[in-house]
Tab-separated table of C-alpha atoms in Angstrom:
chain	number	residue	atom	x	y	z
D	1	MET	CA	47.519	-43.168	59.590
D	2	SER	CA	46.052	-43.581	56.658
D	3	LYS	CA	44.559	-41.477	54.272
D	4	SER	CA	41.572	-43.799	54.669
D	5	THR	CA	41.302	-43.681	57.858
D	6	PHE	CA	39.723	-39.710	57.867
D	7	PRO	CA	36.870	-40.731	57.111
D	8	LYS	CA	36.336	-43.911	58.968
D	9	LEU	CA	36.523	-41.211	61.677
D	10	LEU	CA	33.984	-38.808	60.081
D	11	ILE	CA	31.089	-41.443	59.524
D	12	CYS	CA	32.238	-43.154	63.035
D	13	GLN	CA	30.688	-40.070	64.147
D	14	LEU	CA	27.636	-40.000	63.035
D	15	ALA	CA	27.498	-42.503	65.949
D	16	VAL	CA	26.734	-39.563	69.187
D	17	THR	CA	23.609	-38.293	66.769
D	18	LEU	CA	22.055	-40.838	67.306
D	19	ILE	CA	18.540	-40.675	69.037
D	20	SER	CA	18.616	-41.793	72.866
D	21	CYS	CA	17.653	-44.514	73.752
D	22	SER	CA	18.568	-47.550	76.733
D	23	LEU	CA	21.341	-50.615	75.854
D	24	LEU	CA	20.223	-54.053	76.968
D	25	PRO	CA	22.411	-55.444	79.415
D	26	VAL	CA	24.967	-57.147	77.978
D	27	ASN	CA	27.487	-59.579	80.841
D	28	ILE	CA	30.877	-61.028	79.831
D	29	SER	CA	31.612	-63.755	82.530
D	30	THR	CA	35.259	-64.081	82.867
D	31	ALA	CA	36.520	-67.290	84.829
D	32	SER	CA	34.245	-70.553	86.181
D	33	ALA	CA	35.647	-73.967	87.451
D	34	GLN	CA	35.747	-75.674	84.443
D	35	GLN	CA	37.697	-73.449	82.533
D	36	SER	CA	40.830	-74.485	80.305
D	37	GLN	CA	44.384	-74.756	81.138
D	38	LYS	CA	44.862	-71.887	78.734
D	39	GLN	CA	41.427	-69.842	79.915
D	40	GLN	CA	43.545	-70.351	83.456
D	41	HIS	CA	46.394	-68.781	81.641
D	42	SER	CA	44.122	-65.571	79.925
D	43	LEU	CA	43.020	-64.244	84.157
D	44	GLN	CA	46.924	-64.889	85.229
D	45	ALA	CA	47.442	-62.631	82.538
D	46	VAL	CA	43.609	-60.145	84.321
D	47	SER	CA	46.034	-58.161	86.260
D	48	THR	CA	48.737	-56.412	82.985
D	49	ILE	CA	45.133	-55.887	80.909
D	50	PRO	CA	44.815	-51.462	82.565
D	51	LYS	CA	48.775	-50.995	81.427
D	52	SER	CA	48.235	-53.222	77.579
D	53	ILE	CA	45.388	-50.868	77.479
D	54	GLU	CA	47.904	-47.678	77.665
D	55	LEU	CA	49.837	-49.213	76.097
D	56	LEU	CA	47.929	-48.917	72.557
D	57	GLU	CA	48.518	-45.497	72.311
D	58	GLN	CA	52.109	-45.535	71.716
D	59	ARG	CA	52.302	-44.940	67.864
D	60	GLU	CA	55.057	-44.299	65.954
D	61	PHE	CA	53.621	-41.707	63.409
D	62	TYR	CA	50.957	-42.539	63.114
D	63	ARG	CA	51.261	-45.757	63.553
D	64	PRO	CA	51.123	-48.803	66.254
D	65	SER	CA	55.039	-49.161	67.644
D	66	PRO	CA	56.161	-52.410	68.657
D	67	VAL	CA	55.281	-51.747	71.700
D	68	ALA	CA	51.608	-51.110	70.406
D	69	GLU	CA	51.638	-54.703	68.682
D	70	ALA	CA	53.158	-56.789	71.797
D	71	ALA	CA	50.325	-55.273	74.118
D	72	MET	CA	47.504	-55.525	71.705
D	73	GLN	CA	48.410	-59.479	71.313
D	74	GLN	CA	48.906	-59.592	74.785
D	75	LEU	CA	44.871	-58.099	74.595
D	76	VAL	CA	44.201	-60.865	72.162
D	77	ASN	CA	45.406	-63.900	74.146
D	78	ILE	CA	43.508	-62.631	76.716
D	79	GLY	CA	40.654	-62.921	74.595
D	80	LYS	CA	37.468	-61.956	76.689
D	81	PRO	CA	38.342	-60.786	79.782
D	82	ALA	CA	39.561	-58.605	78.590
D	83	VAL	CA	37.067	-56.928	76.970
D	84	PRO	CA	35.858	-54.561	79.817
D	85	GLN	CA	38.084	-53.023	80.036
D	86	LEU	CA	38.668	-52.459	76.732
D	87	ILE	CA	35.472	-50.874	76.542
D	88	ALA	CA	35.353	-49.068	79.438
D	89	ALA	CA	39.021	-47.324	78.175
D	90	PHE	CA	37.332	-45.710	75.290
D	91	LYS	CA	35.880	-42.641	78.124
D	92	GLN	CA	39.896	-42.143	78.027
D	93	ASN	CA	39.083	-40.136	75.326
D	94	ARG	CA	42.484	-40.084	73.382
D	95	GLY	CA	42.441	-40.285	69.724
D	96	PHE	CA	45.136	-43.136	69.530
D	97	LEU	CA	44.353	-45.223	72.305
D	98	THR	CA	40.182	-44.979	70.839
D	99	ILE	CA	41.747	-46.719	67.433
D	100	GLY	CA	44.815	-48.920	69.106
D	101	VAL	CA	41.965	-50.619	70.826
D	102	GLY	CA	39.327	-50.287	68.535
D	103	LYS	CA	41.537	-52.596	65.887
D	104	THR	CA	42.363	-55.114	69.587
D	105	LEU	CA	38.062	-55.292	70.431
D	106	SER	CA	37.858	-56.820	66.950
D	107	LYS	CA	41.126	-59.134	66.694
D	108	ILE	CA	39.281	-59.980	69.402
D	109	ALA	CA	35.884	-60.502	68.097
D	110	GLN	CA	37.283	-62.334	65.513
D	111	LYS	CA	38.011	-65.260	67.786
D	112	ASP	CA	34.604	-64.841	69.401
D	113	SER	CA	30.985	-64.520	68.306
D	114	SER	CA	30.037	-64.059	70.974
D	115	VAL	CA	32.303	-60.698	72.154
D	116	ARG	CA	31.184	-58.882	68.979
D	117	GLN	CA	27.445	-60.054	69.871
D	118	VAL	CA	28.809	-57.133	72.984
D	119	LEU	CA	30.257	-54.914	70.293
D	120	ILE	CA	27.067	-54.084	68.450
D	121	ASP	CA	25.170	-54.468	71.399
D	122	LYS	CA	27.733	-50.974	72.949
D	123	LEU	CA	26.569	-49.714	69.334
D	124	GLY	CA	23.155	-49.335	71.878
D	125	ASP	CA	25.485	-47.402	74.706
D	126	LYS	CA	24.942	-44.141	75.984
D	127	ASN	CA	27.642	-43.369	76.575
D	128	THR	CA	28.904	-41.450	73.107
D	129	GLN	CA	33.080	-43.088	73.341
D	130	ILE	CA	32.041	-46.437	73.445
D	131	ARG	CA	29.163	-46.208	70.281
D	132	PHE	CA	31.470	-44.885	68.500
D	133	GLY	CA	34.855	-47.250	68.989
D	134	ALA	CA	32.185	-50.178	68.628
D	135	ILE	CA	31.778	-48.883	65.130
D	136	ILE	CA	35.901	-48.145	64.561
D	137	ALA	CA	35.813	-52.537	66.619
D	138	LEU	CA	33.320	-53.273	63.489
D	139	ASP	CA	35.438	-52.425	60.728
D	140	ASP	CA	35.855	-55.285	59.065
D	141	ASP	CA	34.894	-57.302	56.938
D	142	SER	CA	34.201	-60.757	59.037
D	143	PHE	CA	31.703	-58.710	60.124
D	144	GLU	CA	29.179	-58.033	57.413
D	145	ALA	CA	26.151	-60.626	58.699
D	146	ALA	CA	26.079	-60.081	61.943
D	147	LEU	CA	26.013	-56.473	60.776
D	148	LYS	CA	23.292	-56.433	57.933
D	149	LYS	CA	22.114	-58.622	60.456
D	150	ALA	CA	21.881	-55.370	62.968
D	151	THR	CA	20.413	-52.950	60.754
D	152	THR	CA	16.921	-54.393	61.794
D	153	ASN	CA	17.546	-54.083	65.238
D	154	LYS	CA	13.825	-52.448	66.734
D	155	ASN	CA	17.518	-50.037	68.778
D	156	LEU	CA	18.362	-46.829	66.539
D	157	ARG	CA	20.979	-46.612	67.951
D	158	ILE	CA	22.492	-49.725	66.872
D	159	ARG	CA	20.270	-50.850	63.003
D	160	SER	CA	22.011	-46.258	62.526
D	161	GLY	CA	25.572	-47.715	64.219
D	162	ALA	CA	25.592	-50.388	62.040
D	163	ILE	CA	25.022	-49.093	58.513
D	164	LEU	CA	27.644	-46.529	59.951
D	165	ALA	CA	29.696	-49.385	60.141
D	166	LEU	CA	28.880	-51.238	56.423
D	167	GLY	CA	29.602	-47.843	56.185
D	168	LEU	CA	33.730	-47.550	57.170
D	169	ASP	CA	34.270	-50.342	53.537
D	170	GLY	CA	33.697	-46.981	51.079
D	171	ASN	CA	32.528	-49.036	47.638
D	172	LYS	CA	30.591	-52.542	48.018
D	173	ALA	CA	28.471	-52.765	46.510
D	174	SER	CA	27.162	-55.666	48.962
D	175	VAL	CA	25.630	-52.984	51.452
D	176	LEU	CA	25.152	-49.926	48.681
D	177	PRO	CA	21.282	-51.297	48.108
D	178	LEU	CA	21.281	-51.186	51.848
D	179	PHE	CA	22.326	-47.664	51.639
D	180	GLU	CA	20.199	-46.332	49.181
D	181	LYS	CA	17.053	-48.213	51.267
D	182	ALA	CA	18.113	-46.288	54.178
D	183	LEU	CA	17.943	-43.486	52.806
D	184	GLN	CA	14.760	-43.753	52.655
D	185	ASP	CA	13.970	-44.273	55.967
D	186	LYS	CA	11.369	-42.225	57.648
D	187	ASP	CA	13.985	-42.089	60.576
D	188	ALA	CA	15.971	-39.267	60.572
D	189	SER	CA	19.565	-41.033	62.651
D	190	ILE	CA	18.455	-43.944	60.336
D	191	HIS	CA	18.338	-42.131	56.532
D	192	ARG	CA	20.718	-39.545	58.040
D	193	SER	CA	23.446	-42.761	58.942
D	194	ALA	CA	22.850	-44.462	55.116
D	195	ALA	CA	23.824	-40.035	53.486
D	196	ILE	CA	27.348	-40.887	55.730
D	197	SER	CA	28.098	-43.980	54.998
D	198	LEU	CA	26.960	-43.280	51.168
D	199	ALA	CA	29.445	-40.227	51.044
D	200	SER	CA	31.856	-41.735	51.884
D	201	THR	CA	31.745	-43.973	48.642
D	202	SER	CA	32.097	-40.768	46.566
D	203	GLU	CA	27.829	-40.911	46.295
D	204	LYS	CA	27.440	-37.007	45.829
D	205	SER	CA	23.340	-37.244	44.143
D	206	ASP	CA	21.862	-33.987	45.401
D	207	GLU	CA	19.405	-36.114	47.414
D	208	VAL	CA	22.982	-36.640	49.470
D	209	VAL	CA	24.649	-33.714	50.292
D	210	LYS	CA	20.653	-32.151	50.632
D	211	ILE	CA	20.450	-33.878	53.518
D	212	LEU	CA	24.407	-33.317	54.943
D	213	LYS	CA	23.658	-29.045	54.054
D	214	ASN	CA	20.292	-29.235	56.194
D	215	GLY	CA	23.286	-31.490	59.101
D	216	LEU	CA	24.687	-27.933	59.025
D	217	LYS	CA	22.012	-26.404	60.615
D	218	ASP	CA	21.325	-29.547	62.801
D	219	GLU	CA	20.866	-28.543	66.896
D	220	ASP	CA	23.321	-31.101	67.269
D	221	SER	CA	27.479	-29.269	67.025
D	222	ILE	CA	28.517	-33.790	66.063
D	223	ILE	CA	26.344	-33.518	63.631
D	224	ARG	CA	26.747	-29.934	62.427
D	225	VAL	CA	30.944	-31.047	62.071
D	226	VAL	CA	31.014	-34.349	60.614
D	227	SER	CA	27.887	-33.460	57.959
D	228	ALA	CA	30.367	-29.955	57.518
D	229	SER	CA	33.544	-32.967	57.645
D	230	LEU	CA	31.980	-34.594	55.067
D	231	LEU	CA	30.852	-31.461	52.611
D	232	VAL	CA	34.751	-31.321	52.628
D	233	GLU	CA	35.286	-34.321	51.417
D	234	MET	CA	32.512	-33.754	48.802
D	235	ASP	CA	34.835	-30.421	48.261
D	236	SER	CA	31.012	-29.069	48.463
D	237	GLN	CA	29.880	-26.102	50.349
D	238	THR	CA	32.573	-25.404	52.165
D	239	ALA	CA	32.047	-22.464	52.978
D	240	SER	CA	29.669	-22.586	55.113
D	241	ALA	CA	31.293	-25.621	56.109
D	242	THR	CA	34.093	-24.135	57.645
D	243	PRO	CA	32.855	-20.990	60.446
D	244	ILE	CA	31.322	-24.762	61.466
D	245	LEU	CA	34.223	-26.493	61.886
D	246	ILE	CA	36.468	-23.516	63.525
D	247	LYS	CA	33.857	-24.202	66.660
D	248	ALA	CA	34.258	-27.167	66.731
D	249	ALA	CA	37.626	-27.764	66.918
D	250	GLU	CA	37.468	-25.978	69.919
D	251	ASN	CA	34.911	-29.109	71.636
D	252	LYS	CA	35.409	-31.311	74.403
D	253	ASN	CA	35.785	-34.708	71.955
D	254	SER	CA	38.439	-34.702	71.166
D	255	VAL	CA	38.550	-37.299	68.290
D	256	ILE	CA	35.273	-34.503	66.829
D	257	ARG	CA	38.225	-31.854	67.365
D	258	LEU	CA	40.999	-34.271	65.263
D	259	ILE	CA	37.886	-34.429	62.405
D	260	ALA	CA	37.209	-30.946	61.884
D	261	PHE	CA	41.479	-30.047	61.680
D	262	LYS	CA	41.574	-32.207	59.251
D	263	SER	CA	39.420	-30.519	57.377
D	264	LEU	CA	39.494	-26.951	57.875
D	265	LEU	CA	43.971	-28.611	56.818
D	266	GLN	CA	41.515	-29.884	53.945
D	267	VAL	CA	39.676	-26.584	53.012
D	268	ASN	CA	43.165	-24.437	53.228
D	269	GLN	CA	46.262	-26.752	52.845
D	270	ASN	CA	47.403	-23.320	50.631
D	271	ASN	CA	47.102	-20.905	53.198
D	272	PHE	CA	47.722	-20.772	56.930
D	273	GLU	CA	44.186	-18.416	57.316
D	274	ILE	CA	43.337	-20.745	59.793
D	275	LEU	CA	46.804	-19.925	62.030
D	276	PRO	CA	45.217	-19.349	65.209
D	277	VAL	CA	43.818	-22.763	65.083
D	278	ILE	CA	46.431	-24.595	64.279
D	279	ILE	CA	48.745	-23.341	67.139
D	280	LYS	CA	46.412	-23.253	69.567
D	281	ALA	CA	45.597	-27.978	68.337
D	282	MET	CA	49.637	-27.832	68.978
D	283	GLU	CA	48.727	-26.906	72.492
D	284	ASP	CA	45.871	-29.624	72.380
D	285	GLU	CA	45.588	-32.805	75.696
D	286	ASP	CA	45.177	-35.511	73.140
D	287	SER	CA	48.435	-35.832	71.798
D	288	ALA	CA	47.146	-36.942	68.603
D	289	VAL	CA	45.331	-32.855	67.153
D	290	ARG	CA	49.166	-32.326	68.394
D	291	TYR	CA	50.449	-34.426	66.085
D	292	MET	CA	47.998	-33.338	63.563
D	293	ALA	CA	49.115	-29.403	64.408
D	294	ILE	CA	52.506	-29.623	63.922
D	295	ASN	CA	52.599	-32.028	61.276
D	296	ARG	CA	51.248	-29.523	58.763
D	297	ILE	CA	53.627	-26.763	60.158
D	298	SER	CA	55.982	-29.470	58.836
D	299	LYS	CA	54.419	-29.843	55.945
D	300	SER	CA	54.727	-25.150	55.003
D	301	GLY	CA	58.453	-24.691	55.219
D	302	LYS	CA	59.714	-21.619	56.609
D	303	SER	CA	55.831	-19.475	56.022
D	304	GLY	CA	54.611	-20.415	59.493
D	305	LYS	CA	57.564	-19.747	61.486
D	306	GLU	CA	54.499	-17.658	63.133
D	307	THR	CA	54.489	-21.113	65.215
D	308	ILE	CA	58.349	-21.295	66.469
D	309	PRO	CA	57.252	-20.743	69.771
D	310	ALA	CA	55.219	-23.507	70.078
D	311	LEU	CA	57.210	-25.883	68.170
D	312	ILE	CA	59.893	-25.699	70.572
D	313	LYS	CA	57.357	-25.902	73.841
D	314	ALA	CA	56.741	-28.394	72.005
D	315	LEU	CA	60.026	-30.273	72.177
D	316	ASP	CA	58.987	-30.678	75.874
D	317	ASP	CA	56.357	-32.993	75.012
D	318	LYS	CA	56.361	-35.884	77.414
D	319	ASN	CA	55.242	-38.143	73.824
D	320	GLY	CA	58.365	-38.848	72.460
D	321	ASN	CA	55.939	-39.048	68.132
D	322	ILE	CA	55.096	-34.695	69.219
D	323	ARG	CA	59.275	-34.127	70.046
D	324	SER	CA	60.113	-35.791	66.368
D	325	ALA	CA	57.193	-34.341	64.524
D	326	ALA	CA	57.756	-30.834	66.391
D	327	ILE	CA	61.487	-31.103	65.546
D	328	TYR	CA	61.424	-32.420	61.804
D	329	ALA	CA	58.986	-29.175	61.579
D	330	LEU	CA	61.588	-26.863	62.436
D	331	GLY	CA	63.835	-28.850	59.988
D	332	ASN	CA	62.190	-27.235	57.646
D	333	MET	CA	62.016	-23.571	59.163
D	334	GLY	CA	66.368	-23.581	57.794
D	335	ALA	CA	67.670	-21.298	58.944
D	336	ASP	CA	64.265	-18.948	60.381
D	337	ALA	CA	64.208	-21.382	63.192
D	338	ILE	CA	67.934	-20.588	64.876
D	339	THR	CA	65.709	-19.416	68.610
D	340	ALA	CA	65.610	-23.419	68.713
D	341	LYS	CA	69.680	-24.577	68.590
D	342	PRO	CA	70.075	-24.505	72.097
D	343	LYS	CA	67.111	-26.275	72.619
D	344	LEU	CA	67.617	-28.956	69.685
D	345	VAL	CA	71.293	-28.819	71.122
D	346	ALA	CA	69.892	-29.754	74.498
D	347	ILE	CA	68.206	-33.067	73.437
D	348	LEU	CA	71.305	-34.055	70.853
D	349	GLN	CA	73.378	-34.477	73.998
D	350	ASN	CA	70.742	-35.922	75.688
D	351	LYS	CA	71.760	-39.336	75.615
D	352	GLN	CA	67.898	-40.974	78.105
D	353	GLU	CA	66.655	-39.344	74.225
D	354	SER	CA	65.907	-42.194	71.546
D	355	ASP	CA	68.627	-42.133	68.606
D	356	GLU	CA	65.684	-41.227	66.341
D	357	ILE	CA	65.172	-38.438	68.409
D	358	ARG	CA	69.100	-37.087	68.520
D	359	GLY	CA	69.513	-37.830	64.979
D	360	SER	CA	66.191	-35.685	63.685
D	361	ALA	CA	67.620	-32.567	65.959
D	362	ALA	CA	71.125	-33.293	64.945
D	363	MET	CA	69.705	-33.479	61.403
D	364	ALA	CA	67.452	-29.888	61.999
D	365	LEU	CA	70.712	-27.653	63.253
D	366	GLY	CA	71.826	-29.004	59.609
D	367	GLU	CA	69.240	-27.010	58.084
D	368	MET	CA	70.177	-24.165	60.091
D	369	GLY	CA	72.826	-24.441	58.107
D	370	LYS	CA	76.269	-21.996	58.624
D	371	ASP	CA	74.212	-20.510	61.034
D	372	ALA	CA	74.867	-23.773	63.453
D	373	ALA	CA	77.715	-23.040	63.002
D	374	SER	CA	78.272	-23.151	66.860
D	375	THR	CA	76.687	-26.717	67.003
D	376	VAL	CA	80.815	-27.939	65.033
D	377	PRO	CA	81.932	-29.014	68.658
D	378	VAL	CA	79.020	-31.582	70.008
D	379	LEU	CA	78.479	-33.245	66.055
D	380	MET	CA	82.044	-33.670	66.050
D	381	ASN	CA	81.988	-35.541	68.936
D	382	ILE	CA	78.629	-37.325	67.770
D	383	LEU	CA	80.557	-38.440	65.220
D	384	GLU	CA	83.649	-39.007	66.050
D	385	ASP	CA	82.572	-41.060	69.925
D	386	GLU	CA	82.920	-44.620	69.365
D	387	GLN	CA	80.053	-45.512	70.864
D	388	SER	CA	77.671	-43.571	69.494
D	389	THR	CA	74.928	-46.212	67.127
D	390	LYS	CA	75.869	-45.049	63.108
D	391	GLN	CA	72.189	-44.023	62.909
D	392	LEU	CA	73.764	-40.384	65.590
D	393	ALA	CA	76.621	-40.868	63.833
D	394	VAL	CA	75.171	-40.099	59.705
D	395	SER	CA	72.595	-37.988	61.428
D	396	SER	CA	76.053	-35.989	62.989
D	397	ALA	CA	77.139	-36.707	59.882
D	398	ILE	CA	75.189	-34.930	57.607
D	399	ALA	CA	74.320	-32.311	59.764
D	400	LEU	CA	77.892	-31.293	59.670
D	401	ASP	CA	78.264	-31.414	56.522
D	402	LYS	CA	75.164	-29.102	55.434
D	403	ILE	CA	77.152	-26.503	57.549
D	404	ASP	CA	80.735	-26.839	56.848
D	405	ALA	CA	82.131	-29.373	55.545
D	406	GLN	CA	85.886	-29.400	55.151
D	407	ALA	CA	85.428	-29.793	59.071
D	408	LEU	CA	83.940	-33.102	57.935
D	409	ILE	CA	85.980	-34.603	56.672
D	410	PRO	CA	88.803	-36.087	58.518
D	411	ALA	CA	86.417	-37.311	60.999
D	412	LEU	CA	85.064	-39.415	58.614
D	413	VAL	CA	88.951	-40.641	56.831
D	414	LYS	CA	89.056	-41.311	60.934
D	415	ARG	CA	85.567	-43.375	61.171
D	416	LEU	CA	86.444	-45.501	57.951
D	417	PRO	CA	88.122	-48.103	59.879
D	418	ASP	CA	85.075	-48.694	61.720
D	419	LYS	CA	83.189	-51.689	60.356
D	420	GLN	CA	79.366	-50.431	60.998
D	421	MET	CA	80.213	-46.786	59.049
D	422	GLU	CA	82.736	-47.838	56.536
D	423	VAL	CA	79.766	-47.857	54.007
D	424	ALA	CA	78.319	-44.330	55.332
D	425	SER	CA	81.422	-42.896	55.190
D	426	THR	CA	82.603	-43.759	51.879
D	427	ALA	CA	79.179	-42.980	50.762
D	428	MET	CA	79.749	-39.631	52.124
D	429	LEU	CA	82.804	-38.614	51.174
D	430	GLY	CA	82.957	-39.226	48.020
D	431	ARG	CA	79.806	-36.467	47.577
D	432	ILE	CA	82.385	-34.065	49.469
D	433	ALA	CA	85.024	-35.139	46.940
D	434	SER	CA	82.355	-34.881	44.510
D	435	LYS	CA	81.160	-31.060	45.258
D	436	MET	CA	84.316	-30.045	45.683
D	437	LYS	CA	84.750	-30.631	42.213
D	438	GLU	CA	82.414	-29.392	40.609
D	439	ASN	CA	83.420	-26.029	43.002
D	440	LYS	CA	86.970	-26.293	43.221
D	441	ASP	CA	87.643	-22.281	41.778
D	442	SER	CA	86.135	-21.665	44.988
D	443	PHE	CA	88.890	-23.822	47.004
D	444	SER	CA	91.783	-22.124	47.662
D	445	ASP	CA	95.119	-24.437	47.777
D	446	ALA	CA	95.589	-24.400	50.881
D	447	GLN	CA	92.058	-26.325	51.362
D	448	LEU	CA	92.573	-28.405	48.432
D	449	ALA	CA	96.103	-30.336	49.510
D	450	SER	CA	94.138	-30.487	53.354
D	451	ALA	CA	91.119	-32.399	51.648
D	452	ILE	CA	92.727	-34.023	49.240
D	453	SER	CA	95.956	-35.516	51.426
D	454	GLU	CA	92.795	-37.207	53.864
D	455	PHE	CA	90.798	-38.299	51.057
D	456	GLU	CA	94.154	-40.204	50.132
D	457	THR	CA	94.329	-41.439	52.822
D	458	ALA	CA	90.580	-42.074	53.409
D	459	LEU	CA	91.168	-44.414	49.439
D	460	LYS	CA	94.791	-46.471	50.974
D	461	ILE	CA	92.629	-47.570	53.880
D	462	ILE	CA	89.679	-48.145	51.762
D	463	ASP	CA	91.602	-50.575	49.575
D	464	ASN	CA	93.597	-52.403	53.389
D	465	SER	CA	89.964	-53.531	54.508
D	466	GLU	CA	88.858	-56.652	53.717
D	467	ASN	CA	84.984	-56.025	53.944
D	468	GLU	CA	83.845	-55.285	50.449
D	469	ILE	CA	82.468	-51.924	50.130
D	470	PRO	CA	80.313	-51.248	46.422
D	471	LYS	CA	83.211	-50.675	44.397
D	472	ASP	CA	81.014	-48.179	42.561
D	473	LYS	CA	81.276	-45.280	45.592
D	474	VAL	CA	84.805	-46.517	46.077
D	475	ALA	CA	84.927	-45.240	41.843
D	476	ALA	CA	83.542	-42.162	42.981
D	477	LEU	CA	85.836	-40.694	44.945
D	478	ARG	CA	88.299	-41.567	43.249
D	479	GLU	CA	86.511	-40.140	40.500
D	480	SER	CA	86.528	-37.567	41.829
D	481	VAL	CA	90.161	-36.843	43.990
D	482	ALA	CA	91.968	-37.852	40.894
D	483	ALA	CA	89.783	-34.891	39.097
D	484	LEU	CA	90.995	-32.588	42.630
D	485	LYS	CA	94.485	-33.774	41.806
D	486	GLY	CA	94.369	-32.306	38.145
C-alpha cells in the first residue's frame, strides 16, 4: 500500500457520517437474447465471479499478487454482469478486499459508463461499506465530470460522497473552488465533507481545523476517528486525538480500525506507549490490520521484544504475507528472538511453504548469529541440495555466513559447478575471504590453511568454467586469497 493510500482511506470513511436517506433502486441487467458473442462469453464466466472476487484480496506486501491481478482482469473482462457481486463484496468488511474490489469496479466503470452511474448512485447507499467502496472505485480522473455533476444531487449522501471522491486526487486546481464553496454549505454533512477534502490537499486554514476539532466531539464514532486521524495528519491536536484513536482501534469496522491504528503509529512512531494496542492488532480478524501491526514491530528492532510471543503465534497465520512479516520482525530482533528458533526451522524445512517465506526464515535464523549454531546442519542441507532453488540456497548461505562462515566455505565451493549458483557462490566466497583478510590474526594457522585450500579449489573451478563470471568478483576473491597466503 502506497504512502498516499491512507489519507485516501481517511477521506473515504467520512461517507459513513452522512445523513440518512434512501437510495434510488438501480437495476443491472444481465443477459438478453440479443447479446453479442462477446457478452455470451462473459456470461459463461459468471460462475467464476465469487472465486475471482476472493482472489482480489491476495497481496504481496500491500500490492496485489499476480493471482489477484489475473482475477481482476478476468472480472474486468466479464464486465457489468460481475458488478452486483462485486458491490456486495464490500459488505465483507475486509480492508484489502475492499481496495481490490474498488479498483476492479473502477476499471469496469471506465469501460462502461452505465456502471459509472451505478457507482455514483451507490454513494447514497444505506450500507456504510458500500458507500465507502463506491468512493474508492470512483477515484479516477475519468470520473471527474460525473462526480462534479453529482455534487448537485438531491441525495445528500451522494453529494457528500462525490465531494469526498473528488478529494482523493489531493491538490487538484479544478476541484478546489468546488470544495471552498461546499465549505460554506448550510448542511453539516456537506461542509464537513468539504473540510475533509480540503484537509487532504494540505489545507490547514483555521476554518478547516475548527471543523475537524468539532468532529472530535461528534456523536458518531466514525466522524470522531476521521477527524482525529486527519488532525494527526496535519500535526494538530494530537493529544486530544489519541484517546479517540485508541478507542477507534476496537471499532467493528475493520477499515476504521486500520485508519485508527495507522494514525496511532504516526503519533507514537518513536515509542511504545501504545504497545498493548499493537499487540492486540496483531491478532485482528482483518489481515490488513494484522499486517500493519506486525510491519510496525519489524521496524522497531529489539525494542519490540515484548511482542515476540504474538509474533511466534503469527507464524501460523493462514495469510502468507502475515507469516512473512512476522519472520522479518523476528529477524530484526536478532538473538532476542531465540525462542522462535524451533518454529523458524520448521518453516525452513516445510516444502509446502513458499521459497520466499522459507528463505526469510533462513535469514531470520542468520540474524541470531552464533546463538543459532544448532541450525547449521539444516541450513547446510538446503544449500547443498541441488534441488533447492537459487533463492532458497542463497538465503541459506547468507544465514550461514552470519552463523558459521568457516563451515560455509566448502559448501559454497561444492555449489560452484552449478550454473545457477556459480556467480552467487563466487561473490560470497569473495566476501568471506575479504573478511578473513581483514581479521587474519583472529584465525589459527589450521583455519587459514583450510580456508586457503578451499579458496584455491574454487578459483580452479572458476577458471575452468565455460560461463562468464563477473571479472570483478573473481578478481576480488583472487586478491584476498593472495593476501591470506602472504
